[in-house]
Amino acid sequence: MSDTKVKGRLQESSVRIHNFEEVELGYNDEEAHEESLRCLQCINPRCVKGCPVNIAIPEFIKKIQENDIKGAYEVISRSSSLPAVCGRVCPQEKQCESMCVKGLKGDAISIGSLERYVADQAIINHFNQAEQKEKNGKKVAIVGSGPAGLTCAGDLAKKGFEVTIYEVLQKAGGVLIYGIPEFRLPKRIVKEEVDSLKSLGVKILTDVPVGNAITLDELQKEYDAVFVGTGAGLPKFMGIEGENANQVFSANEILTRINLMSGYQEDAKTPIKKGKIAYVIGGGNVAMDAVRSLKRLGIEAHIMYRRGEEELPARKLEVEHAKEEGIVFDLLKNPVRILTDEKNNVTGMEVVNMVLGEVGEDGRRSVSEDQDSLHFVPCDMIVMALGTSPNHEALKGSNIALTDRGLIVVEETKTSLDNVFAGGDAVTGAATVILAMEAGKKAAKQIQEQLLGEE
Ligand code: FAD
Ligand code: SF4
Ligand code: SF4
């Protein structure tokens, strides 16, 4: 049994920088089967403990070994309503795969790639999700159609609840649609998973800003329970001079305009004015998505990050892909002022070098500015990817309890308001798809217990 995983195929970097098509091509039948045979079928599988939604990993891999892909999909569907998404974007190396016993000596099993393979086969072959139960007469409203809301909706629909999702944007999927670029997560995949929820009877109302078109209070009166999964879509800025110049964006804005509004096409309603040299400030996954998207628009695209390569918070794989695509990494540098011309267009930045210090209490190395290093960096586009916080439009007029950081206070998933539950980034701050899904699942369970008095 090989200690080395079967490598998935990739689109060549010289080709992919000219298109938005998916970079990772996934396993074919033979590759998936070969990889599945590496799994030891552990009696006490550590991998399952690493999965926030506890997918029965050895069980679904066994089905692949037996060439029963429909069976594998049924196993995964018991725990996850978005397997084609998670197989692609879960940080597996920190979750299920980090716990796989095979990783102690060689490569862990490629659990994410196998999950993606099964989910893609389910889409191609129209395998259905678990059967719908008879309606139980209870109605639940879900605010926000990101992974938290979709998962909560799916789990409740499977238990016979009548579920309606309210979404402010024109398409359902949250960050999966407007944030994560097509080349990492094709929108047709998200649509397939959303459609499969609709086939369970979930109603999705788009273009409805809760807080304005309808209030939380009104939803509370109309429904037996409400789940709030409105995410953390409010971008942070640095607060430096010149940040309000033309051609300074947040990563969320640039990604939304590219993903949702095709803003890179000249006939788009709100076309992006493309620069020649763009700097994305930040070193996380969102920064990588933004910079790689800009590269695909033909722009010379740089990352500027105040710490070093070791400290980059983005997934290693994303950094590797970005480098292959020719992204320039300007590390240990920080902008202190944005410079503009008479029309308030960006002409460049004043930048200082940064010096790494000791590891602090938070486990990260401190950084300080080298005051003598101030220099000019020319550019005509700047994108801030410095993190986000929750936007609480949906909660307007309610007196729901929030933390000092503006996060919704919950006990498990119950908020301070009667029959109002919450989960995902709106509760934790910016996190991951699978953690949002885990919260959606927990909320569905608590809603069921509360409304039906049963588990
Ligand atoms: P969201 O996905 O943010 O969904 C919230 C939804 O609520 C949105 O659709 C929003 O429009 C809607 N909404 C907000 N206010 C209202 C209102 N008033 N009325 C109606 N609807 C409302 N995680 C990973 O695991 N892997 C990755 O590779 C990854 N990459 C990422 C890349 C980017 C660019 C970003 C921004 C995030 C990424 N994440 C990734 C993080 C992950 O996407 C989030 O943690 C996750 O989507 C949170 O899910 P959620 O359901 O809580 O919120
Ligand atoms: Fe791993 Fe994510 Fe799949 Fe769980 S959902 S098995 S953590 S890839
Ligand atoms: Fe298979 Fe690894 Fe899980 Fe063991 S820990 S069952 S080898 S995936």
Short mmCIF file of C-alpha atoms and ligand atoms in Angstrom, two decimals:
data_model
loop_
_atom_site.label_atom_id
_atom_site.label_comp_id
_atom_site.label_asym_id
_atom_site.label_seq_id
_atom_site.Cartn_x
_atom_site.Cartn_y
_atom_site.Cartn_z
CA MET A 1 0.00 0.00 0.00
CA SER A 2 1.55 3.26 -1.15
CA ASP A 3 2.57 5.97 1.32
CA THR A 4 2.19 8.54 -1.43
CA LYS A 5 -1.19 9.91 -2.39
CA VAL A 6 -2.54 9.85 -5.92
CA LYS A 7 -1.96 13.39 -7.17
CA GLY A 8 -4.93 15.20 -8.69
CA ARG A 9 -4.54 16.85 -12.09
CA LEU A 10 -4.23 20.64 -12.41
CA GLN A 11 -4.81 23.10 -15.20
CA GLU A 12 -1.35 24.29 -16.38
CA SER A 13 -0.45 27.62 -14.77
CA SER A 14 0.49 29.25 -18.10
CA VAL A 15 -2.99 28.43 -19.40
CA ARG A 16 -5.04 29.04 -16.26
CA ILE A 17 -3.89 32.63 -15.74
CA HIS A 18 -5.90 33.47 -18.85
CA ASN A 19 -9.18 31.93 -17.71
CA PHE A 20 -11.46 31.57 -14.69
CA GLU A 21 -11.97 27.83 -15.08
CA GLU A 22 -11.29 25.47 -12.20
CA VAL A 23 -7.58 25.01 -11.37
CA GLU A 24 -7.88 21.55 -9.77
CA LEU A 25 -9.45 19.03 -12.09
CA GLY A 26 -10.23 16.35 -9.47
CA TYR A 27 -9.85 12.57 -9.65
CA ASN A 28 -11.13 10.42 -12.48
CA ASP A 29 -12.63 6.96 -11.71
CA GLU A 30 -9.30 5.11 -11.73
CA GLU A 31 -7.51 7.71 -9.62
CA ALA A 32 -10.31 7.81 -7.04
CA HIS A 33 -10.38 4.03 -6.80
CA GLU A 34 -6.60 3.81 -6.43
CA GLU A 35 -6.58 6.48 -3.71
CA SER A 36 -9.47 4.81 -1.86
CA LEU A 37 -7.47 1.57 -1.67
CA ARG A 38 -4.82 3.35 0.43
CA CYS A 39 -7.33 3.79 3.30
CA LEU A 40 -6.68 1.35 6.16
CA GLN A 41 -10.35 1.27 7.25
CA CYS A 42 -9.31 1.99 10.84
CA ILE A 43 -11.58 0.53 13.54
CA ASN A 44 -11.18 3.72 15.55
CA PRO A 45 -10.95 6.29 12.72
CA ARG A 46 -9.16 9.44 13.86
CA CYS A 47 -10.08 11.21 10.61
CA VAL A 48 -13.78 11.39 11.60
CA LYS A 49 -12.85 13.33 14.76
CA GLY A 50 -11.13 15.90 12.53
CA CYS A 51 -14.29 16.55 10.53
CA PRO A 52 -16.55 19.15 12.17
CA VAL A 53 -19.66 17.43 10.76
CA ASN A 54 -18.36 13.91 11.50
CA ILE A 55 -18.75 12.38 8.06
CA ALA A 56 -18.36 8.57 8.31
CA ILE A 57 -15.14 8.77 6.30
CA PRO A 58 -13.99 5.11 6.28
CA GLU A 59 -17.54 4.03 5.42
CA PHE A 60 -17.78 6.24 2.32
CA ILE A 61 -14.24 5.35 1.24
CA LYS A 62 -15.10 1.65 1.56
CA LYS A 63 -17.99 2.20 -0.84
CA ILE A 64 -15.55 3.73 -3.36
CA GLN A 65 -13.31 0.69 -2.93
CA GLU A 66 -16.38 -1.42 -3.82
CA ASN A 67 -17.21 0.87 -6.79
CA ASP A 68 -20.53 1.76 -5.12
CA ILE A 69 -20.42 5.52 -5.66
CA LYS A 70 -24.15 6.03 -5.02
CA GLY A 71 -23.66 4.27 -1.68
CA ALA A 72 -20.69 6.53 -0.92
CA TYR A 73 -22.85 9.59 -1.65
CA GLU A 74 -25.60 8.33 0.64
CA VAL A 75 -23.09 7.96 3.48
CA ILE A 76 -21.74 11.50 2.97
CA SER A 77 -25.26 13.00 2.60
CA ARG A 78 -26.19 11.74 6.06
CA SER A 79 -23.83 14.38 7.50
CA SER A 80 -23.31 17.04 4.83
CA SER A 81 -25.56 18.86 2.38
CA LEU A 82 -22.66 20.53 0.55
CA PRO A 83 -20.08 17.81 -0.19
CA ALA A 84 -19.03 19.12 -3.62
CA VAL A 85 -18.24 22.44 -1.92
CA CYS A 86 -16.43 21.02 1.10
CA GLY A 87 -14.45 18.56 -1.01
CA ARG A 88 -13.05 21.63 -2.77
CA VAL A 89 -12.65 24.35 -0.15
CA CYS A 90 -12.38 22.74 3.30
CA PRO A 91 -8.95 23.30 4.82
CA GLN A 92 -8.59 19.50 4.94
CA GLU A 93 -4.93 19.65 5.88
CA LYS A 94 -5.99 21.16 9.23
CA GLN A 95 -9.08 18.98 9.67
CA CYS A 96 -9.88 15.40 8.62
CA GLU A 97 -6.61 14.81 6.77
CA SER A 98 -4.49 16.21 9.61
CA MET A 99 -5.80 13.35 11.80
CA CYS A 100 -5.45 10.53 9.26
CA VAL A 101 -3.16 7.82 10.58
CA LYS A 102 -1.58 7.39 7.14
CA GLY A 103 -0.15 10.88 7.56
CA LEU A 104 2.13 9.66 10.35
CA LYS A 105 4.34 7.97 7.76
CA GLY A 106 3.76 9.46 4.32
CA ASP A 107 0.75 11.24 2.82
CA ALA A 108 -2.64 11.30 4.54
CA ILE A 109 -5.54 9.92 2.50
CA SER A 110 -6.87 12.65 0.17
CA ILE A 111 -10.25 12.65 1.89
CA GLY A 112 -11.31 15.99 0.41
CA SER A 113 -10.53 14.91 -3.16
CA LEU A 114 -12.42 11.64 -2.66
CA GLU A 115 -15.41 13.52 -1.22
CA ARG A 116 -15.34 15.89 -4.18
CA TYR A 117 -15.16 12.93 -6.59
CA VAL A 118 -18.23 11.30 -5.03
CA ALA A 119 -20.20 14.57 -4.94
CA ASP A 120 -19.34 15.36 -8.57
CA GLN A 121 -20.46 11.87 -9.60
CA ALA A 122 -23.71 12.48 -7.71
CA ILE A 123 -24.29 15.64 -9.75
CA ILE A 124 -23.46 13.93 -13.05
CA ASN A 125 -25.62 10.90 -12.28
CA HIS A 126 -28.45 12.79 -10.49
CA PHE A 127 -28.28 10.87 -7.22
CA ASN A 128 -30.87 12.32 -4.88
CA GLN A 129 -30.35 13.51 -1.33
CA ALA A 130 -32.07 11.72 1.55
CA GLU A 131 -35.82 11.47 1.09
CA GLN A 132 -38.12 14.22 2.24
CA LYS A 133 -40.15 13.47 5.37
CA GLU A 134 -43.83 14.26 5.67
CA LYS A 135 -44.41 17.89 6.72
CA ASN A 136 -44.63 18.38 10.50
CA GLY A 137 -46.59 21.67 10.37
CA LYS A 138 -43.78 23.89 11.72
CA LYS A 139 -42.37 26.83 9.77
CA VAL A 140 -38.79 28.14 10.01
CA ALA A 141 -37.29 31.28 8.43
CA ILE A 142 -33.59 31.36 7.62
CA VAL A 143 -31.85 34.70 7.13
CA GLY A 144 -28.86 34.37 4.80
CA SER A 145 -28.10 31.64 2.29
CA GLY A 146 -24.44 30.98 3.08
CA PRO A 147 -23.26 27.54 4.19
CA ALA A 148 -24.71 28.05 7.70
CA GLY A 149 -28.18 28.94 6.41
CA LEU A 150 -28.17 26.31 3.64
CA THR A 151 -27.13 23.54 6.02
CA CYS A 152 -29.69 24.50 8.64
CA ALA A 153 -32.34 24.64 5.91
CA GLY A 154 -31.37 21.24 4.49
CA ASP A 155 -31.39 19.48 7.84
CA LEU A 156 -34.75 20.97 8.83
CA ALA A 157 -36.36 20.19 5.47
CA LYS A 158 -35.25 16.57 5.82
CA LYS A 159 -37.15 16.49 9.14
CA GLY A 160 -40.37 17.79 7.62
CA PHE A 161 -40.12 21.52 8.51
CA GLU A 162 -41.40 24.09 6.04
CA VAL A 163 -38.31 26.23 5.42
CA THR A 164 -37.99 29.63 3.74
CA ILE A 165 -34.61 31.31 3.17
CA TYR A 166 -34.39 35.10 2.88
CA GLU A 167 -31.31 36.33 0.98
CA VAL A 168 -30.39 39.93 0.20
CA LEU A 169 -28.29 39.16 -2.90
CA GLN A 170 -29.68 38.00 -6.24
CA LYS A 171 -28.23 34.50 -5.90
CA ALA A 172 -28.12 31.99 -3.04
CA GLY A 173 -24.83 30.67 -1.65
CA GLY A 174 -23.29 33.51 0.41
CA VAL A 175 -19.51 33.63 0.17
CA LEU A 176 -19.61 30.44 -1.92
CA ILE A 177 -21.18 32.51 -4.69
CA TYR A 178 -19.91 36.04 -4.23
CA GLY A 179 -16.54 35.49 -2.52
CA ILE A 180 -14.73 32.31 -3.52
CA PRO A 181 -13.69 32.63 -7.17
CA GLU A 182 -14.88 30.40 -9.99
CA PHE A 183 -11.38 28.95 -10.45
CA ARG A 184 -11.58 27.39 -6.95
CA LEU A 185 -15.29 26.72 -6.72
CA PRO A 186 -17.33 26.75 -9.93
CA LYS A 187 -20.66 28.49 -9.45
CA ARG A 188 -22.48 25.63 -11.24
CA ILE A 189 -21.43 23.38 -8.32
CA VAL A 190 -22.94 25.74 -5.75
CA LYS A 191 -26.07 26.03 -7.88
CA GLU A 192 -26.37 22.23 -8.07
CA GLU A 193 -26.14 21.98 -4.29
CA VAL A 194 -28.64 24.81 -3.82
CA ASP A 195 -30.99 23.12 -6.34
CA SER A 196 -30.72 19.86 -4.46
CA LEU A 197 -31.94 21.72 -1.33
CA LYS A 198 -34.81 23.16 -3.34
CA SER A 199 -35.74 19.63 -4.33
CA LEU A 200 -36.18 18.95 -0.61
CA GLY A 201 -38.85 21.67 -0.61
CA VAL A 202 -36.74 24.59 0.72
CA LYS A 203 -38.10 27.91 -0.58
CA ILE A 204 -35.44 30.58 -1.37
CA LEU A 205 -36.43 34.25 -1.65
CA THR A 206 -33.59 36.36 -3.10
CA ASP A 207 -33.22 40.17 -3.24
CA VAL A 208 -34.82 40.49 0.21
CA PRO A 209 -32.84 42.62 2.69
CA VAL A 210 -34.00 41.48 6.11
CA GLY A 211 -33.99 44.50 8.42
CA ASN A 212 -35.48 46.66 5.65
CA ALA A 213 -37.93 44.71 3.45
CA ILE A 214 -39.00 42.64 6.45
CA THR A 215 -37.79 42.86 10.04
CA LEU A 216 -36.56 40.16 12.36
CA ASP A 217 -39.50 40.95 14.62
CA GLU A 218 -41.94 40.30 11.76
CA LEU A 219 -40.21 37.01 10.94
CA GLN A 220 -40.45 35.99 14.61
CA LYS A 221 -44.21 36.56 14.50
CA GLU A 222 -44.73 34.77 11.19
CA TYR A 223 -42.56 31.70 11.83
CA ASP A 224 -42.17 29.19 14.65
CA ALA A 225 -38.38 29.79 14.66
CA VAL A 226 -35.80 31.96 12.88
CA PHE A 227 -32.16 31.14 12.13
CA VAL A 228 -29.78 34.04 11.49
CA GLY A 229 -26.79 33.15 9.31
CA THR A 230 -25.88 36.52 7.87
CA GLY A 231 -22.10 36.00 7.84
CA ALA A 232 -19.36 38.58 8.30
CA GLY A 233 -19.27 40.58 5.11
CA LEU A 234 -18.22 44.01 6.39
CA PRO A 235 -14.66 44.73 5.21
CA LYS A 236 -11.96 46.25 7.40
CA PHE A 237 -9.68 49.04 6.18
CA MET A 238 -6.31 50.29 7.49
CA GLY A 239 -7.38 53.83 8.31
CA ILE A 240 -4.41 55.36 6.44
CA GLU A 241 -4.37 58.58 4.44
CA GLY A 242 -5.62 58.24 0.85
CA GLU A 243 -7.74 55.14 1.45
CA ASN A 244 -10.82 56.86 -0.01
CA ALA A 245 -9.11 57.34 -3.39
CA ASN A 246 -10.53 55.96 -6.64
CA GLN A 247 -9.23 52.48 -7.34
CA VAL A 248 -8.92 51.48 -3.67
CA PHE A 249 -11.24 48.51 -3.05
CA SER A 250 -12.01 45.96 -0.40
CA ALA A 251 -11.35 42.35 -1.46
CA ASN A 252 -15.05 41.59 -0.91
CA GLU A 253 -16.07 44.33 -3.35
CA ILE A 254 -13.64 43.28 -6.06
CA LEU A 255 -14.53 39.59 -5.69
CA THR A 256 -18.28 40.29 -5.66
CA ARG A 257 -17.98 42.41 -8.78
CA ILE A 258 -16.01 39.71 -10.55
CA ASN A 259 -17.96 36.66 -9.31
CA LEU A 260 -21.50 37.93 -9.14
CA MET A 261 -21.62 40.79 -11.60
CA SER A 262 -19.06 39.71 -14.26
CA GLY A 263 -17.47 43.14 -13.71
CA TYR A 264 -14.41 42.17 -15.74
CA GLN A 265 -16.49 42.18 -18.93
CA GLU A 266 -16.64 45.54 -20.64
CA ASP A 267 -20.40 45.38 -21.20
CA ALA A 268 -21.06 44.64 -17.48
CA LYS A 269 -23.40 47.03 -15.63
CA THR A 270 -20.62 48.06 -13.24
CA PRO A 271 -17.35 47.27 -15.06
CA ILE A 272 -14.14 47.26 -13.04
CA LYS A 273 -11.68 49.89 -14.19
CA LYS A 274 -8.64 47.65 -14.53
CA GLY A 275 -5.31 48.98 -13.34
CA LYS A 276 -1.90 48.03 -14.70
CA ILE A 277 -0.23 47.28 -11.35
CA ALA A 278 -2.35 46.14 -8.41
CA TYR A 279 -1.37 45.49 -4.79
CA VAL A 280 -3.50 43.32 -2.55
CA ILE A 281 -2.76 44.11 1.09
CA GLY A 282 -3.00 41.03 3.32
CA GLY A 283 -1.81 37.42 3.37
CA GLY A 284 -4.89 35.29 4.01
CA ASN A 285 -7.06 33.16 1.74
CA VAL A 286 -9.18 36.12 0.75
CA ALA A 287 -6.04 38.02 -0.32
CA MET A 288 -4.96 35.01 -2.44
CA ASP A 289 -8.39 34.82 -4.10
CA ALA A 290 -8.36 38.53 -4.89
CA VAL A 291 -4.81 38.65 -6.23
CA ARG A 292 -5.26 35.54 -8.40
CA SER A 293 -8.50 36.99 -9.79
CA LEU A 294 -6.73 40.24 -10.71
CA LYS A 295 -3.95 38.29 -12.42
CA ARG A 296 -6.60 36.65 -14.59
CA LEU A 297 -7.75 40.13 -15.69
CA GLY A 298 -4.28 40.70 -17.14
CA ILE A 299 -3.07 42.97 -14.31
CA GLU A 300 0.43 42.78 -12.77
CA ALA A 301 -0.69 41.51 -9.38
CA HIS A 302 1.24 41.71 -6.09
CA ILE A 303 0.63 40.61 -2.53
CA MET A 304 1.91 43.01 0.14
CA TYR A 305 2.05 41.43 3.60
CA ARG A 306 3.57 42.78 6.78
CA ARG A 307 4.99 39.51 8.06
CA GLY A 308 7.13 36.88 6.30
CA GLU A 309 6.40 33.80 4.18
CA GLU A 310 6.28 31.47 7.20
CA GLU A 311 3.58 33.62 8.79
CA LEU A 312 1.29 33.87 5.73
CA PRO A 313 -2.13 32.80 7.08
CA ALA A 314 -3.35 31.51 3.68
CA ARG A 315 -3.44 27.79 2.93
CA LYS A 316 -0.03 26.58 1.70
CA LEU A 317 -1.64 25.14 -1.43
CA GLU A 318 -3.17 28.51 -2.36
CA VAL A 319 0.17 30.26 -1.89
CA GLU A 320 1.83 27.60 -4.05
CA HIS A 321 -0.79 28.04 -6.79
CA ALA A 322 -0.46 31.83 -6.61
CA LYS A 323 3.32 31.59 -7.03
CA GLU A 324 2.96 29.23 -9.99
CA GLU A 325 0.68 31.84 -11.56
CA GLY A 326 3.32 34.55 -11.28
CA ILE A 327 1.93 36.54 -8.35
CA VAL A 328 4.67 38.72 -6.87
CA PHE A 329 4.98 38.47 -3.05
CA ASP A 330 6.22 41.67 -1.38
CA LEU A 331 6.70 40.43 2.18
CA LEU A 332 7.66 42.31 5.36
CA LYS A 333 6.25 45.52 3.90
CA ASN A 334 3.35 47.74 4.92
CA PRO A 335 1.72 50.78 3.28
CA VAL A 336 1.49 53.89 5.46
CA ARG A 337 0.00 56.37 2.97
CA ILE A 338 -1.76 56.16 -0.39
CA LEU A 339 -0.79 58.80 -2.93
CA THR A 340 -3.12 60.16 -5.61
CA ASP A 341 -3.19 62.54 -8.60
CA GLU A 342 -5.39 65.63 -8.92
CA LYS A 343 -8.39 63.44 -9.88
CA ASN A 344 -7.98 61.38 -6.72
CA ASN A 345 -6.75 58.33 -8.68
CA VAL A 346 -4.15 56.13 -6.99
CA THR A 347 -0.57 56.72 -8.18
CA GLY A 348 1.23 54.64 -5.56
CA MET A 349 1.91 54.03 -1.89
CA GLU A 350 4.43 55.08 0.70
CA VAL A 351 5.63 51.84 2.18
CA VAL A 352 7.83 50.87 5.13
CA ASN A 353 9.79 47.67 5.67
CA MET A 354 8.78 45.60 8.67
CA VAL A 355 11.01 43.75 11.13
CA LEU A 356 9.94 40.51 12.78
CA GLY A 357 10.25 40.23 16.56
CA GLU A 358 9.68 37.52 19.16
CA VAL A 359 6.69 35.18 19.28
CA GLY A 360 3.93 36.83 21.34
CA GLU A 361 1.19 35.41 23.60
CA ASP A 362 -1.03 34.84 20.56
CA GLY A 363 1.63 32.51 19.13
CA ARG A 364 2.47 34.94 16.29
CA ARG A 365 5.72 36.84 15.84
CA SER A 366 5.41 40.54 16.57
CA VAL A 367 6.31 43.06 13.87
CA SER A 368 7.57 46.62 13.97
CA GLU A 369 8.21 49.29 11.36
CA ASP A 370 11.73 50.14 10.23
CA GLN A 371 11.28 53.93 10.34
CA ASP A 372 14.25 54.61 8.04
CA SER A 373 12.90 52.46 5.23
CA LEU A 374 10.12 54.69 3.87
CA HIS A 375 9.96 54.33 0.08
CA PHE A 376 7.58 54.86 -2.83
CA VAL A 377 5.87 51.95 -4.61
CA PRO A 378 4.07 52.85 -7.85
CA CYS A 379 0.67 51.24 -8.54
CA ASP A 380 -2.78 52.21 -9.82
CA MET A 381 -5.01 49.78 -7.95
CA ILE A 382 -5.07 48.72 -4.26
CA VAL A 383 -7.22 46.01 -2.71
CA MET A 384 -7.54 45.69 1.07
CA ALA A 385 -7.87 42.09 2.29
CA LEU A 386 -7.55 42.66 6.02
CA GLY A 387 -10.47 40.66 7.36
CA THR A 388 -14.16 41.30 7.83
CA SER A 389 -16.70 41.68 10.61
CA PRO A 390 -20.47 41.03 10.77
CA ASN A 391 -22.90 43.45 9.17
CA HIS A 392 -26.03 43.52 11.30
CA GLU A 393 -28.56 45.12 8.92
CA ALA A 394 -30.77 42.08 9.49
CA LEU A 395 -30.93 42.75 13.23
CA LYS A 396 -32.06 46.38 12.90
CA GLY A 397 -34.74 47.28 15.43
CA SER A 398 -34.18 44.14 17.51
CA ASN A 399 -32.44 44.11 20.89
CA ILE A 400 -30.58 40.87 20.31
CA ALA A 401 -27.50 40.55 22.55
CA LEU A 402 -24.13 41.17 20.85
CA THR A 403 -20.55 40.88 22.12
CA ASP A 404 -18.17 43.89 22.27
CA ARG A 405 -16.90 42.80 18.85
CA GLY A 406 -20.43 42.87 17.43
CA LEU A 407 -20.83 39.10 17.25
CA ILE A 408 -24.23 37.58 18.08
CA VAL A 409 -24.23 36.05 21.57
CA VAL A 410 -25.45 32.45 21.59
CA GLU A 411 -25.86 29.57 23.98
CA GLU A 412 -25.01 26.69 21.63
CA THR A 413 -27.01 28.36 18.85
CA LYS A 414 -29.84 30.01 20.83
CA THR A 415 -29.72 33.82 20.85
CA SER A 416 -31.12 36.11 23.55
CA LEU A 417 -34.40 36.38 21.57
CA ASP A 418 -37.18 33.82 21.83
CA ASN A 419 -37.02 31.18 19.11
CA VAL A 420 -34.22 33.01 17.29
CA PHE A 421 -31.09 30.96 16.61
CA ALA A 422 -27.82 32.00 14.96
CA GLY A 423 -24.59 30.50 13.65
CA GLY A 424 -21.72 30.79 11.21
CA ASP A 425 -19.54 33.86 10.73
CA ALA A 426 -22.18 36.17 12.30
CA VAL A 427 -21.47 34.40 15.60
CA THR A 428 -17.79 33.43 15.31
CA GLY A 429 -16.42 36.17 13.05
CA ALA A 430 -14.82 35.19 9.72
CA ALA A 431 -14.11 31.43 9.89
CA THR A 432 -14.61 28.50 7.49
CA VAL A 433 -17.33 26.90 5.42
CA ILE A 434 -17.35 23.69 7.40
CA LEU A 435 -17.57 25.49 10.77
CA ALA A 436 -20.53 27.49 9.44
CA MET A 437 -22.10 24.21 8.33
CA GLU A 438 -21.49 22.67 11.73
CA ALA A 439 -23.31 25.61 13.35
CA GLY A 440 -26.18 25.27 10.87
CA LYS A 441 -26.49 21.60 11.78
CA LYS A 442 -26.43 22.30 15.52
CA ALA A 443 -29.10 24.97 15.12
CA ALA A 444 -31.33 22.61 13.14
CA LYS A 445 -31.03 20.09 15.96
CA GLN A 446 -31.84 22.68 18.64
CA ILE A 447 -34.79 24.02 16.64
CA GLN A 448 -36.13 20.50 16.26
CA GLU A 449 -35.75 19.84 19.99
CA GLN A 450 -37.41 23.13 20.88
CA LEU A 451 -40.32 22.93 18.45
CA LEU A 452 -41.01 19.20 18.49
CA GLY A 453 -39.53 18.28 21.86
CA GLU A 454 -37.47 15.50 20.27
CA GLU A 455 -33.94 14.83 18.99
P1 FAD B 1 -21.88 33.78 4.46
O1 FAD B 1 -21.31 32.77 3.55
O2 FAD B 1 -21.22 35.10 4.53
O3 FAD B 1 -23.40 33.98 4.06
C1 FAD B 1 -24.20 34.96 4.67
C2 FAD B 1 -25.35 35.30 3.74
O4 FAD B 1 -26.25 36.16 4.42
C3 FAD B 1 -24.89 36.06 2.49
O5 FAD B 1 -25.43 35.45 1.34
C4 FAD B 1 -25.44 37.46 2.70
O6 FAD B 1 -25.77 38.11 1.48
C5 FAD B 1 -26.69 37.16 3.52
N1 FAD B 1 -27.18 38.32 4.28
C6 FAD B 1 -26.44 39.18 5.02
N2 FAD B 1 -27.24 40.13 5.53
C7 FAD B 1 -28.50 39.85 5.10
C8 FAD B 1 -29.77 40.50 5.28
N3 FAD B 1 -29.88 41.63 6.00
N4 FAD B 1 -30.87 39.96 4.70
C9 FAD B 1 -30.77 38.82 3.95
N5 FAD B 1 -29.59 38.19 3.73
C10 FAD B 1 -28.47 38.70 4.32
N6 FAD B 1 -13.72 29.06 4.00
C11 FAD B 1 -13.27 27.82 3.75
O7 FAD B 1 -13.59 26.90 4.49
N7 FAD B 1 -12.47 27.56 2.68
C12 FAD B 1 -12.13 28.52 1.79
O8 FAD B 1 -11.41 28.25 0.83
C13 FAD B 1 -12.62 29.85 2.00
N8 FAD B 1 -12.33 30.84 1.14
C14 FAD B 1 -12.88 32.07 1.33
C15 FAD B 1 -12.68 33.06 0.37
C16 FAD B 1 -13.26 34.30 0.51
C17 FAD B 1 -13.02 35.34 -0.54
C18 FAD B 1 -14.04 34.60 1.67
C19 FAD B 1 -14.66 35.97 1.85
C20 FAD B 1 -14.24 33.63 2.63
C21 FAD B 1 -13.69 32.35 2.46
N9 FAD B 1 -13.90 31.35 3.38
C22 FAD B 1 -13.43 30.08 3.15
C23 FAD B 1 -14.72 31.58 4.59
C24 FAD B 1 -16.14 31.03 4.40
O9 FAD B 1 -16.59 31.29 3.11
C25 FAD B 1 -17.07 31.61 5.45
O10 FAD B 1 -16.56 31.29 6.72
C26 FAD B 1 -18.48 31.03 5.31
O11 FAD B 1 -19.01 31.30 4.03
C27 FAD B 1 -19.40 31.57 6.39
O12 FAD B 1 -20.69 31.09 6.16
P2 FAD B 1 -21.98 31.86 6.68
O13 FAD B 1 -23.14 31.05 6.20
O14 FAD B 1 -21.85 32.13 8.11
O15 FAD B 1 -21.96 33.29 5.96
FE1 SF4 B 2 -12.87 16.64 5.59
FE2 SF4 B 2 -14.31 18.84 5.21
FE3 SF4 B 2 -15.10 16.55 4.14
FE4 SF4 B 2 -15.22 16.87 6.78
S1 SF4 B 2 -16.39 17.99 5.24
S2 SF4 B 2 -14.47 15.08 5.68
S3 SF4 B 2 -13.40 18.16 7.16
S4 SF4 B 2 -13.24 17.67 3.63
FE1 SF4 B 3 -8.71 5.78 6.37
FE2 SF4 B 3 -6.99 7.59 7.39
FE3 SF4 B 3 -9.47 7.48 8.29
FE4 SF4 B 3 -7.79 5.48 8.85
S1 SF4 B 3 -7.61 7.61 9.56
S2 SF4 B 3 -9.95 5.31 8.20
S3 SF4 B 3 -6.58 5.46 6.98
S4 SF4 B 3 -8.85 8.01 6.20
#
